[in-house]
CSV table of C-alpha atoms in Angstrom, one decimal:
chain,number,residue,atom,x,y,z
Y,1,UNK,CA,81.8,15.5,44.7
Y,2,UNK,CA,83.3,15.1,48.2
Y,3,UNK,CA,86.8,16.7,48.3
Y,4,UNK,CA,86.3,18.5,45.0
Y,5,UNK,CA,86.9,22.2,45.5
Y,6,UNK,CA,86.7,23.1,41.8
Y,7,UNK,CA,84.1,21.0,39.8
Y,8,UNK,CA,84.5,20.7,36.1
Y,9,UNK,CA,81.2,22.7,35.6
Y,10,UNK,CA,78.2,23.9,37.5
Y,11,UNK,CA,75.3,26.3,36.8
Y,12,UNK,CA,75.2,29.9,38.1
Y,13,UNK,CA,72.1,31.6,39.2
Y,14,UNK,CA,72.5,35.1,40.8
Y,15,UNK,CA,70.5,36.3,43.7
Y,16,UNK,CA,68.7,38.8,41.4
Y,17,UNK,CA,67.8,35.9,39.1
Y,18,UNK,CA,66.6,33.8,41.9
Y,19,UNK,CA,64.2,36.5,43.0
Y,20,UNK,CA,63.1,37.1,39.4
Y,21,UNK,CA,62.5,33.4,38.8
Y,22,UNK,CA,60.5,32.9,42.0
Y,23,UNK,CA,58.4,35.8,41.1
Y,24,UNK,CA,57.6,34.3,37.7
Y,25,UNK,CA,57.0,30.9,39.3
Y,26,UNK,CA,54.4,32.5,41.5
Y,27,UNK,CA,52.6,34.0,38.5
Y,28,UNK,CA,52.7,30.7,36.6
Y,29,UNK,CA,51.3,28.8,39.5
Y,30,UNK,CA,48.6,31.4,40.1
Y,31,UNK,CA,47.5,31.1,36.5
Y,32,UNK,CA,47.8,27.4,36.3
Y,33,UNK,CA,49.3,27.7,32.8
Y,34,UNK,CA,52.3,25.4,33.2
Y,35,UNK,CA,53.1,24.5,29.6
Y,36,UNK,CA,53.8,26.4,26.4
Y,37,UNK,CA,52.6,29.8,27.6
Y,38,UNK,CA,53.8,33.4,27.4
Y,39,UNK,CA,57.2,32.8,29.0
Y,40,UNK,CA,58.1,30.1,26.5
Y,41,UNK,CA,57.1,32.5,23.7
Y,42,UNK,CA,59.1,35.3,25.3
Y,43,UNK,CA,62.2,33.1,25.6
Y,44,UNK,CA,61.8,32.0,21.9
Y,45,UNK,CA,61.6,35.6,20.7
Y,46,UNK,CA,64.5,36.9,22.8
Y,47,UNK,CA,66.7,33.9,22.0
Y,48,UNK,CA,66.1,34.4,18.3
Y,49,UNK,CA,67.1,38.0,18.7
Y,50,UNK,CA,70.2,37.0,20.6
Y,51,UNK,CA,71.3,34.6,17.8
Y,52,UNK,CA,70.1,36.8,15.0
Y,53,UNK,CA,67.6,34.5,13.4
Y,54,UNK,CA,64.0,35.1,12.4
Y,55,UNK,CA,62.6,32.2,14.4
Y,56,UNK,CA,63.3,30.1,17.5
Y,57,UNK,CA,61.3,27.1,18.7
Y,58,UNK,CA,61.7,25.9,22.3
Y,59,UNK,CA,61.9,22.2,23.1
Y,60,UNK,CA,62.4,20.0,26.1
Y,61,UNK,CA,66.0,19.1,25.1
Y,62,UNK,CA,68.7,19.7,22.5
Y,63,UNK,CA,68.3,16.0,21.5
Y,64,UNK,CA,64.7,16.5,20.6
Y,65,UNK,CA,65.5,19.7,18.9
Y,66,UNK,CA,68.0,17.9,16.6
Y,67,UNK,CA,65.4,15.1,15.8
Y,68,UNK,CA,62.7,17.7,15.1
Y,69,UNK,CA,64.8,19.7,12.8
Y,70,UNK,CA,65.7,16.7,10.7
Y,71,UNK,CA,62.1,15.6,10.5
Y,72,UNK,CA,60.9,19.1,9.7
Y,73,UNK,CA,63.3,19.2,6.7
Y,74,UNK,CA,61.7,15.9,5.4
Y,75,UNK,CA,65.0,14.1,5.5
Y,76,UNK,CA,64.4,10.4,5.8
Y,77,UNK,CA,66.2,7.2,4.8
Y,78,UNK,CA,69.3,9.3,4.1
Y,79,UNK,CA,72.8,9.5,5.5
Y,80,UNK,CA,73.9,12.4,7.7
Y,81,UNK,CA,77.6,13.1,8.6
Y,82,UNK,CA,78.2,13.3,12.3
Y,83,UNK,CA,81.5,13.8,14.1
Y,84,UNK,CA,82.5,10.8,16.2
Y,85,UNK,CA,83.7,13.4,18.8
Y,86,UNK,CA,80.3,14.4,20.1
Y,87,UNK,CA,77.7,13.4,22.7
Y,88,UNK,CA,75.7,10.3,21.7
Y,89,UNK,CA,72.6,12.5,21.4
Y,90,UNK,CA,73.8,13.8,18.0
Y,91,UNK,CA,73.9,10.3,16.5
Y,92,UNK,CA,70.8,9.2,18.3
Y,93,UNK,CA,68.8,12.1,16.8
Y,94,UNK,CA,69.8,11.0,13.3
Y,95,UNK,CA,68.7,7.4,13.9
Y,96,UNK,CA,65.4,8.4,15.7
Y,97,UNK,CA,64.6,10.6,12.7
Y,98,UNK,CA,64.7,7.6,10.4
Y,99,UNK,CA,68.2,8.2,9.0
Y,100,UNK,CA,71.7,6.7,9.1
Y,101,UNK,CA,74.6,8.5,10.9
Y,102,UNK,CA,78.0,8.4,9.2
Y,103,UNK,CA,80.6,9.1,11.9
Y,104,UNK,CA,83.7,11.0,10.7
Y,105,UNK,CA,87.1,12.0,12.1
Y,106,UNK,CA,87.9,15.3,13.9
Y,107,UNK,CA,90.3,18.1,13.4
Y,108,UNK,CA,92.8,18.2,16.2
Y,109,UNK,CA,92.9,22.0,16.3
Y,110,UNK,CA,89.2,22.5,16.5
Y,111,UNK,CA,87.8,19.3,18.1
Y,112,UNK,CA,85.1,19.5,15.3
Y,113,UNK,CA,84.7,17.3,12.3
Y,114,UNK,CA,87.4,18.0,9.8
Y,115,UNK,CA,86.7,19.1,6.2
Y,116,UNK,CA,89.1,16.4,5.0
Y,117,UNK,CA,86.9,13.7,6.7
Y,118,UNK,CA,83.7,15.2,5.2
Y,119,UNK,CA,85.2,14.9,1.7
Y,120,UNK,CA,86.4,11.3,2.4
Y,121,UNK,CA,82.9,10.2,3.6
Y,122,UNK,CA,80.6,11.9,1.2
Y,123,UNK,CA,78.3,9.9,-1.1
Y,124,UNK,CA,75.1,10.5,-3.1
Y,125,UNK,CA,73.1,9.3,-0.1
Y,126,UNK,CA,74.3,12.1,2.2
Y,127,UNK,CA,71.6,14.6,2.7
Y,128,UNK,CA,73.0,16.7,5.6
Y,129,UNK,CA,76.1,17.5,7.7
Y,130,UNK,CA,75.7,18.0,11.4
Y,131,UNK,CA,78.4,20.5,12.4
Y,132,UNK,CA,79.1,20.3,16.1
Y,133,UNK,CA,80.7,23.4,17.7
Y,134,UNK,CA,82.7,21.4,20.2
Y,135,UNK,CA,83.4,23.2,23.4
Y,136,UNK,CA,81.9,26.4,22.0
Y,137,UNK,CA,84.5,26.8,19.2
Y,138,UNK,CA,83.2,27.4,15.7
Y,139,UNK,CA,85.6,25.6,13.3
Y,140,UNK,CA,87.7,27.9,11.1
Y,141,UNK,CA,86.9,25.4,8.4
Y,142,UNK,CA,83.3,26.5,8.5
Y,143,UNK,CA,83.5,28.5,5.3
Y,144,UNK,CA,85.0,25.6,3.3
Y,145,UNK,CA,82.3,23.3,4.8
Y,146,UNK,CA,79.5,25.7,4.0
Y,147,UNK,CA,80.7,26.2,0.4
Y,148,UNK,CA,81.0,22.5,-0.1
Y,149,UNK,CA,77.5,22.0,1.2
Y,150,UNK,CA,76.1,24.7,-1.1
Y,151,UNK,CA,78.0,23.2,-4.1
Y,152,UNK,CA,76.7,19.7,-3.5
Y,153,UNK,CA,73.2,20.5,-2.4
Y,154,UNK,CA,73.8,19.2,1.1
Y,155,UNK,CA,72.0,20.7,4.1
Y,156,UNK,CA,74.2,22.2,6.8
Y,157,UNK,CA,72.8,21.8,10.4
Y,158,UNK,CA,74.4,23.0,13.6
Y,159,UNK,CA,74.6,21.1,16.9
Y,160,UNK,CA,75.3,24.3,18.9
Y,161,UNK,CA,74.7,22.7,22.3
Y,162,UNK,CA,78.0,24.2,23.5
Y,163,UNK,CA,78.0,27.5,21.5
Y,164,UNK,CA,75.6,30.0,22.9
Y,165,UNK,CA,77.1,33.4,21.9
Y,166,UNK,CA,80.0,32.0,19.8
Y,167,UNK,CA,80.6,33.9,16.6
Y,168,UNK,CA,82.6,33.7,13.4
Y,169,UNK,CA,83.2,37.1,11.8
Y,170,UNK,CA,80.3,38.4,14.0
Y,171,UNK,CA,77.9,35.7,12.7
Y,172,UNK,CA,76.4,33.8,15.6
Y,173,UNK,CA,76.3,30.0,16.1
Y,174,UNK,CA,72.8,28.9,15.3
Y,175,UNK,CA,72.7,31.2,12.3
Y,176,UNK,CA,75.3,29.5,10.2
Y,177,UNK,CA,73.3,26.8,8.5
Y,178,UNK,CA,69.7,25.8,7.8
Y,179,UNK,CA,69.0,25.4,11.5
Y,180,UNK,CA,70.8,25.4,14.8
Y,181,UNK,CA,70.1,23.4,18.0
Y,182,UNK,CA,71.0,24.6,21.5
Y,183,UNK,CA,71.1,22.8,24.9
Y,184,UNK,CA,70.0,24.3,28.2
Y,185,UNK,CA,71.2,21.4,30.3
Y,186,UNK,CA,72.6,22.6,33.7
Y,187,UNK,CA,76.3,22.5,32.7
Y,188,UNK,CA,75.8,24.5,29.6
Y,189,UNK,CA,76.4,28.3,29.2
Y,190,UNK,CA,72.8,29.0,30.3
Y,191,UNK,CA,70.2,26.6,31.7
Y,192,UNK,CA,66.5,26.0,32.0
Y,193,UNK,CA,67.1,22.8,34.0
Y,194,UNK,CA,66.3,20.7,31.0
Y,195,UNK,CA,65.5,22.3,27.6
Y,196,UNK,CA,66.6,23.1,24.1
Y,197,UNK,CA,66.1,25.6,21.3
Y,198,UNK,CA,65.9,25.5,17.5
Y,199,UNK,CA,67.0,28.6,15.6
Y,200,UNK,CA,66.3,29.1,11.9
Y,201,UNK,CA,65.5,31.7,9.2
Y,202,UNK,CA,63.3,29.1,7.5
Y,203,UNK,CA,59.6,29.8,8.3
Y,204,UNK,CA,58.3,26.5,6.9
Y,205,UNK,CA,60.9,24.6,9.1
Y,206,UNK,CA,59.9,26.6,12.2
Y,207,UNK,CA,56.2,26.0,11.6
Y,208,UNK,CA,56.7,22.3,11.2
Y,209,UNK,CA,58.9,22.1,14.2
Y,210,UNK,CA,56.2,23.6,16.4
Y,211,UNK,CA,53.9,20.8,15.3
Y,212,UNK,CA,56.5,18.1,15.8
Y,213,UNK,CA,57.2,19.2,19.3
Y,214,UNK,CA,53.5,18.8,20.2
Y,215,UNK,CA,52.7,15.3,19.1
Y,216,UNK,CA,52.7,16.3,15.5
Y,217,UNK,CA,49.8,18.8,15.6
Y,218,UNK,CA,48.2,21.9,17.1
Y,219,UNK,CA,46.4,20.1,19.9
Y,220,UNK,CA,43.3,19.2,17.9
Y,221,UNK,CA,44.4,18.4,14.4
Y,222,UNK,CA,47.5,16.2,14.0
Y,223,UNK,CA,49.6,16.0,10.8
Y,224,UNK,CA,52.7,14.1,11.8
Y,225,UNK,CA,53.6,11.1,13.9
Y,226,UNK,CA,55.5,12.6,16.8
Y,227,UNK,CA,55.9,12.8,20.6
Y,228,UNK,CA,55.8,15.4,23.3
Y,229,UNK,CA,58.9,17.6,23.2
Y,230,UNK,CA,57.3,20.7,24.8
Y,231,UNK,CA,59.1,23.1,27.1
Y,232,UNK,CA,57.3,24.0,30.4
Y,233,UNK,CA,56.7,27.6,31.6
Y,234,UNK,CA,58.8,26.9,34.6
Y,235,UNK,CA,61.8,26.0,32.5
Y,236,UNK,CA,61.3,29.1,30.4
Y,237,UNK,CA,61.0,31.3,33.5
Y,238,UNK,CA,64.5,30.1,34.5
Y,239,UNK,CA,65.8,30.5,30.9
Y,240,UNK,CA,64.7,34.2,30.6
Y,241,UNK,CA,66.8,35.2,33.6
Y,242,UNK,CA,69.7,33.1,32.3
Y,243,UNK,CA,69.5,34.7,28.9
Y,244,UNK,CA,69.5,38.2,30.3
Y,245,UNK,CA,72.8,37.4,32.0
Y,246,UNK,CA,74.3,35.3,29.2
Y,247,UNK,CA,76.5,38.1,27.9
Y,248,UNK,CA,78.0,38.5,31.3
Y,249,UNK,CA,78.5,34.7,31.6
Y,250,UNK,CA,80.4,34.6,28.2
Y,251,UNK,CA,82.6,37.5,29.3
Y,252,UNK,CA,83.4,35.7,32.6
Y,253,UNK,CA,84.2,32.5,30.8
Y,254,UNK,CA,86.5,34.3,28.4
Y,255,UNK,CA,88.3,35.9,31.4
Y,256,UNK,CA,88.9,32.5,32.8
Y,257,UNK,CA,90.1,31.1,29.4
Y,258,UNK,CA,92.5,34.0,29.0
Y,259,UNK,CA,94.0,33.3,32.4
Y,260,UNK,CA,94.4,29.6,31.5
Y,261,UNK,CA,96.1,30.5,28.2
Y,262,UNK,CA,98.5,33.0,29.8
Y,263,UNK,CA,99.3,30.6,32.6
Y,264,UNK,CA,99.7,27.4,30.6
Y,265,UNK,CA,101.2,28.6,27.3
Y,266,UNK,CA,104.8,27.7,28.3
Y,267,UNK,CA,104.0,24.6,30.4
Y,268,UNK,CA,106.0,21.6,29.2
Y,269,UNK,CA,104.0,18.7,27.8
Y,270,UNK,CA,100.8,20.8,27.3
Y,271,UNK,CA,99.5,21.8,23.8
Y,272,UNK,CA,96.9,24.5,23.8
Y,273,UNK,CA,94.3,24.8,21.1
Y,274,UNK,CA,94.8,27.7,18.7
Y,275,UNK,CA,92.7,30.8,18.9
Y,276,UNK,CA,91.5,32.9,16.0
Y,277,UNK,CA,91.0,36.6,15.7
Y,278,UNK,CA,87.8,36.2,13.7
Y,279,UNK,CA,86.2,33.6,16.0
Y,280,UNK,CA,84.7,34.5,19.4
Y,281,UNK,CA,84.5,31.4,21.6
Y,282,UNK,CA,81.9,31.2,24.4
Y,283,UNK,CA,84.1,28.5,26.1
Y,284,UNK,CA,81.7,25.8,27.3
Y,285,UNK,CA,84.9,23.9,28.0
Y,286,UNK,CA,88.6,24.8,28.1
Y,287,UNK,CA,90.5,22.1,26.4
Y,288,UNK,CA,94.2,21.3,26.0
Y,289,UNK,CA,96.1,18.3,24.8
Y,290,UNK,CA,98.8,16.4,26.7
Y,291,UNK,CA,102.0,15.2,25.0
Y,292,UNK,CA,102.0,11.5,24.2
Y,293,UNK,CA,104.6,10.7,26.9
Y,294,UNK,CA,102.2,12.0,29.7
Y,295,UNK,CA,99.7,9.7,31.3
Y,296,UNK,CA,96.4,11.4,31.4
Y,297,UNK,CA,95.2,9.2,34.2
Y,298,UNK,CA,98.1,10.2,36.4
Y,299,UNK,CA,97.8,13.8,35.4
Y,300,UNK,CA,94.0,14.1,36.1
Y,301,UNK,CA,94.3,12.0,39.3
Y,302,UNK,CA,96.9,14.4,40.7
Y,303,UNK,CA,94.7,17.3,40.0
Y,304,UNK,CA,91.8,15.5,41.6
Y,305,UNK,CA,93.8,14.9,44.7
Y,306,UNK,CA,94.3,18.7,44.8
Y,307,UNK,CA,90.5,19.2,44.6
Y,308,UNK,CA,90.4,20.0,40.8
Y,309,UNK,CA,88.0,18.0,38.7
Y,310,UNK,CA,88.7,17.6,35.0
Y,311,UNK,CA,86.7,16.3,32.1
Y,312,UNK,CA,87.3,14.3,29.0
Y,313,UNK,CA,84.1,14.8,26.9
Y,314,UNK,CA,83.3,12.8,25.0
Y,315,UNK,CA,85.4,9.8,25.6
Y,316,UNK,CA,84.8,7.0,24.5
Y,317,UNK,CA,83.8,8.6,21.2
Y,318,UNK,CA,80.7,7.6,19.3
Y,319,UNK,CA,82.4,5.1,17.0
Y,320,UNK,CA,83.5,3.3,20.2
Y,321,UNK,CA,80.0,3.1,21.7
Y,322,UNK,CA,78.0,-0.2,21.5
Y,323,UNK,CA,74.9,1.8,20.6
Y,324,UNK,CA,76.5,2.7,17.2
Y,325,UNK,CA,78.4,-0.5,16.3
Y,326,UNK,CA,76.1,-1.2,13.4
Y,327,UNK,CA,76.9,2.2,11.8
Y,328,UNK,CA,80.7,1.9,11.8
Y,329,UNK,CA,82.4,0.8,8.6
Y,330,UNK,CA,85.9,1.5,7.3
Y,331,UNK,CA,86.0,5.2,8.4
Y,332,UNK,CA,89.3,6.6,9.5
Y,333,UNK,CA,89.2,7.8,13.2
Y,334,UNK,CA,92.9,8.1,13.7
Y,335,UNK,CA,92.9,11.7,14.9
Y,336,UNK,CA,89.9,11.2,17.2
Y,337,UNK,CA,91.4,8.1,18.8
Y,338,UNK,CA,94.7,9.9,19.3
Y,339,UNK,CA,93.4,13.1,20.7
Y,340,UNK,CA,90.7,11.6,22.9
Y,341,UNK,CA,93.4,9.7,24.8
Y,342,UNK,CA,95.2,12.9,25.5
Y,343,UNK,CA,92.7,15.8,25.9
Y,344,UNK,CA,91.7,17.4,29.2
Y,345,UNK,CA,89.2,20.1,30.1
Y,346,UNK,CA,89.7,22.3,33.2
Y,347,UNK,CA,87.0,23.7,35.5
Y,348,UNK,CA,85.0,26.4,33.6
Y,349,UNK,CA,82.1,28.1,35.3
Y,350,UNK,CA,80.8,31.5,36.2
Y,351,UNK,CA,81.9,32.5,39.7
Y,352,UNK,CA,85.5,31.4,39.4
Y,353,UNK,CA,87.9,34.0,40.7
Y,354,UNK,CA,91.5,35.0,39.8
Y,355,UNK,CA,92.6,33.1,42.9
Y,356,UNK,CA,90.8,30.0,41.7
Y,357,UNK,CA,92.4,30.0,38.3
Y,358,UNK,CA,95.8,30.9,39.8
Y,359,UNK,CA,95.5,27.9,42.1
Y,360,UNK,CA,94.7,25.6,39.2
Y,361,UNK,CA,97.5,26.9,37.0
Y,362,UNK,CA,100.0,26.7,39.8
Y,363,UNK,CA,99.0,23.2,40.6
Y,364,UNK,CA,99.5,22.2,37.0
Y,365,UNK,CA,102.9,24.0,36.9
Y,366,UNK,CA,104.0,22.0,40.0
Y,367,UNK,CA,103.6,18.7,38.2
């Protein structure tokens, strides 16, 4: 990170939160109850209220949350549609749950799987669709996808790792399908260090998920073959302070995004993603696309020389990864392969000032 003045992402913990977290740490260490205690339960209850679901189940990562949800729904030996434009964890969770991922192409305007690709890759063996809210943006095709799932008896699941607080017509990510899975990794909108959360209105699913995260049982009696996916009290202590500040984090990210949009909307060779009045984006990332005649390598290297780190998540995409080569058939990934050669994400984190965004915008304008 030497020479980087503006990293692509970093966590933010206020002084007030630090004091609050350390106070909780002291209480945890005094009691000796380090795992699955009152702070984990409090985080679950408050996160469920934030999302608007009846239940929330804390885990040690979003990856394990995804795997647990699939197992808790008794989906096995089936196919699950997954966008190729996602972190490998989404596909791995499908495989580790005993199912087959079918990777599909993206929509260039949303960076999410396209409804067209869903229709092209559907079969009688498809049991679920894993809708990833890439960068925190809920796809405007959500209603078409949800209606299609309902009509064909397909389970809609959300990989909401990027989408804490994102909404479509005031309905929150994590409350759009049978279950949602969130990440609390350090670069996400809120962090617990490592951690994840399942949200759902399905009591049976929530009850099973609590067993699956604990070796498949209640500590004495074990029903399922599983592993240890528990969240620690220390992680939850951090998460509670982060969740309290999350609305402020989202507001700050939207302020940064609005500055980028205003400053870059007329820049030659840059295509901004569309925004929608009925969708509130929490902006895990701020993406744009370069025109085809622009070299992304030269563009990003120039910004790096000026102290500005960029990102290109997730490139290479899943269908280009060796880990998934046995799951790739004749799917069309033409949009994914085009856009992932040209997309860029700018620094986006709480604590950025107007002077920071002005510098980044002016640097881009000087190219």
